[in-house]
């Protein structure tokens, strides 16, 4: 394995910040700490990296505003605290990002949002649009309305889910621990630090410890499992202490800090396998020679102008195959329009989609990010 951090070569990065690193260990939002993280994220942004921030701290901030010293067990009280705390948390981030001339946005998700195909597609499209606009999305679980049946459970898991959602190359989990040891260093002074390992290795789950934080909900086991999940789409994970000076910018320079859990599957291979093998093809689009050249040689999206005909019935978000008039398949991907609407915009320029359908979801039939060549 390389001695350089994977963050140096990563373009799209998810950064998860734990509660204790932004709320002064439960005493409310620490603006100086928030500014510290935002300054580093702004530096990564200047390097051309796309960053999505998954930030804990809403419930802790709400607890501080309510004067609570103990995290409530009742879901409704946690939801109330989250509702109150989101105000202060996002205000702090917005103020800090504005000093760098950067816009931030807030996205609240639940498991139900990502389990539903249309919500999944919409969340994905929104995140990609924000990143293309140079905005820094701040993602959190929608604790205000979430229930035990639909909650993601912790922001380590949420970070991994967002990593999968937008095919980020890397996930950075910032915590109050230096990384992963082969045993609990608080109990065993001979514990050895794990600098690099393979994400998903069962041995990692066996040695991961429990939660050691007052305000957080996850321990090292949630971080190991998050790395395993992120690796499903080929993303690497770095578990590192948020108390390391300038940790994000140092990682971006290639410095190996913390524990790096590397995916065994390449990002493109994982994405191709998921689209090509794990989703069922619901229909076909016959495309012309120009479209074939655009998607296979030029890496472009499939536009309506290059589509000749539609075979089958499918919904927006379904997997469809792209074939020529002889039936040879060149690619497959997630369609942005149902078969009925696709038929109406065949051979049409993107400028006419809204006139024909009354509205426009996307300019492309299949965006290149959702298209896999065969």
Tab-separated table of N, CA, C and O in Angstrom, residues 51-55 86 89-91 93-94 97 102-108 123 126-131 133-140:
chain	number	residue	atom	x	y	z
A	51	UNK	N	-16.127	19.063	-1.705
A	51	UNK	CA	-16.275	18.596	-0.327
A	51	UNK	C	-17.738	18.636	0.095
A	51	UNK	O	-18.439	19.625	-0.122
A	52	UNK	N	-18.191	17.527	0.682
A	52	UNK	CA	-19.490	17.482	1.351
A	52	UNK	C	-19.211	17.260	2.836
A	52	UNK	O	-18.453	16.353	3.202
A	53	UNK	N	-19.802	18.091	3.666
A	53	UNK	CA	-19.570	18.013	5.106
A	53	UNK	C	-20.754	17.344	5.790
A	53	UNK	O	-21.905	17.761	5.614
A	54	UNK	N	-20.482	16.294	6.540
A	54	UNK	CA	-21.497	15.657	7.381
A	54	UNK	C	-21.160	16.042	8.813
A	54	UNK	O	-20.153	15.584	9.360
A	55	UNK	N	-21.969	16.903	9.381
A	55	UNK	CA	-21.635	17.453	10.692
A	55	UNK	C	-22.618	17.025	11.769
A	55	UNK	O	-23.821	17.221	11.652
A	86	UNK	N	-30.270	22.751	15.182
A	86	UNK	CA	-29.937	22.955	13.770
A	86	UNK	C	-29.788	24.435	13.446
A	86	UNK	O	-28.965	24.821	12.607
A	89	UNK	N	-26.277	25.553	14.657
A	89	UNK	CA	-25.216	24.850	13.941
A	89	UNK	C	-25.044	25.401	12.529
A	89	UNK	O	-23.929	25.721	12.098
A	90	UNK	N	-26.144	25.513	11.808
A	90	UNK	CA	-26.074	25.985	10.421
A	90	UNK	C	-25.698	27.460	10.357
A	90	UNK	O	-24.958	27.899	9.461
A	91	UNK	N	-26.188	28.260	11.298
A	91	UNK	CA	-25.806	29.672	11.328
A	91	UNK	C	-24.306	29.831	11.493
A	91	UNK	O	-23.679	30.677	10.848
A	93	UNK	N	-21.944	27.638	10.633
A	93	UNK	CA	-21.271	27.238	9.393
A	93	UNK	C	-21.444	28.294	8.300
A	93	UNK	O	-20.500	28.621	7.567
A	94	UNK	N	-22.647	28.816	8.172
A	94	UNK	CA	-22.903	29.809	7.132
A	94	UNK	C	-22.024	31.041	7.323
A	94	UNK	O	-21.431	31.572	6.366
A	97	UNK	N	-18.292	30.089	6.465
A	97	UNK	CA	-18.040	29.919	5.039
A	97	UNK	C	-18.107	31.252	4.293
A	97	UNK	O	-17.394	31.450	3.314
A	102	UNK	N	-17.670	31.603	0.226
A	102	UNK	CA	-18.271	30.331	-0.169
A	102	UNK	C	-19.704	30.233	0.323
A	102	UNK	O	-20.025	30.684	1.434
A	103	UNK	N	-20.551	29.637	-0.502
A	103	UNK	CA	-21.919	29.359	-0.105
A	103	UNK	C	-22.006	27.954	0.479
A	103	UNK	O	-21.357	27.029	-0.005
A	104	UNK	N	-22.804	27.803	1.516
A	104	UNK	CA	-23.072	26.495	2.102
A	104	UNK	C	-24.563	26.218	1.988
A	104	UNK	O	-25.375	27.142	1.878
A	105	UNK	N	-24.922	24.944	1.988
A	105	UNK	CA	-26.337	24.576	1.952
A	105	UNK	C	-26.582	23.488	2.983
A	105	UNK	O	-25.653	22.808	3.418
A	106	UNK	N	-27.832	23.340	3.364
A	106	UNK	CA	-28.196	22.311	4.335
A	106	UNK	C	-29.057	21.247	3.657
A	106	UNK	O	-30.012	21.570	2.947
A	107	UNK	N	-28.702	19.988	3.888
A	107	UNK	CA	-29.485	18.861	3.388
A	107	UNK	C	-29.742	17.911	4.544
A	107	UNK	O	-28.805	17.448	5.204
A	108	UNK	N	-31.009	17.635	4.817
A	108	UNK	CA	-31.407	16.718	5.881
A	108	UNK	C	-31.965	15.452	5.246
A	108	UNK	O	-32.863	15.515	4.406
A	123	UNK	N	-32.008	13.356	-4.442
A	123	UNK	CA	-30.960	13.744	-3.498
A	123	UNK	C	-29.605	13.758	-4.197
A	123	UNK	O	-28.791	14.675	-4.012
A	126	UNK	N	-29.398	16.732	-6.612
A	126	UNK	CA	-29.234	17.982	-5.881
A	126	UNK	C	-27.807	18.158	-5.397
A	126	UNK	O	-27.211	19.238	-5.534
A	127	UNK	N	-27.229	17.091	-4.850
A	127	UNK	CA	-25.852	17.173	-4.361
A	127	UNK	C	-24.875	17.457	-5.497
A	127	UNK	O	-23.977	18.296	-5.359
A	128	UNK	N	-25.047	16.785	-6.625
A	128	UNK	CA	-24.162	17.029	-7.760
A	128	UNK	C	-24.309	18.469	-8.265
A	128	UNK	O	-23.317	19.111	-8.628
A	129	UNK	N	-25.533	18.969	-8.293
A	129	UNK	CA	-25.753	20.343	-8.743
A	129	UNK	C	-25.082	21.334	-7.809
A	129	UNK	O	-24.421	22.285	-8.252
A	130	UNK	N	-25.225	21.122	-6.509
A	130	UNK	CA	-24.589	22.011	-5.530
A	130	UNK	C	-23.073	22.005	-5.693
A	130	UNK	O	-22.427	23.059	-5.663
A	131	UNK	N	-22.501	20.816	-5.874
A	131	UNK	CA	-21.053	20.730	-6.034
A	131	UNK	C	-20.594	21.407	-7.318
A	131	UNK	O	-19.568	22.092	-7.337
A	133	UNK	N	-21.932	23.905	-8.627
A	133	UNK	CA	-22.077	25.345	-8.390
A	133	UNK	C	-21.027	25.880	-7.425
A	133	UNK	O	-20.991	27.082	-7.154
A	134	UNK	N	-20.186	24.999	-6.910
A	134	UNK	CA	-19.156	25.435	-5.984
A	134	UNK	C	-19.634	25.609	-4.562
A	134	UNK	O	-18.955	26.247	-3.741
A	135	UNK	N	-20.795	25.048	-4.252
A	135	UNK	CA	-21.375	25.151	-2.911
A	135	UNK	C	-20.854	23.999	-2.051
A	135	UNK	O	-20.544	22.918	-2.556
A	136	UNK	N	-20.759	24.232	-0.738
A	136	UNK	CA	-20.385	23.176	0.201
A	136	UNK	C	-21.645	22.680	0.895
A	136	UNK	O	-22.189	23.357	1.771
A	137	UNK	N	-22.164	21.504	0.529
A	137	UNK	CA	-23.355	20.967	1.190
A	137	UNK	C	-23.015	20.474	2.599
A	137	UNK	O	-21.988	19.829	2.805
A	138	UNK	N	-23.894	20.796	3.544
A	138	UNK	CA	-23.760	20.305	4.918
A	138	UNK	C	-24.916	19.341	5.157
A	138	UNK	O	-26.084	19.735	5.139
A	139	UNK	N	-24.590	18.074	5.357
A	139	UNK	CA	-25.591	17.022	5.445
A	139	UNK	C	-25.729	16.559	6.890
A	139	UNK	O	-24.747	16.428	7.614
A	140	UNK	N	-26.955	16.317	7.289
A	140	UNK	CA	-27.204	15.729	8.599
A	140	UNK	C	-28.439	14.850	8.499
A	140	UNK	O	-29.242	14.980	7.560
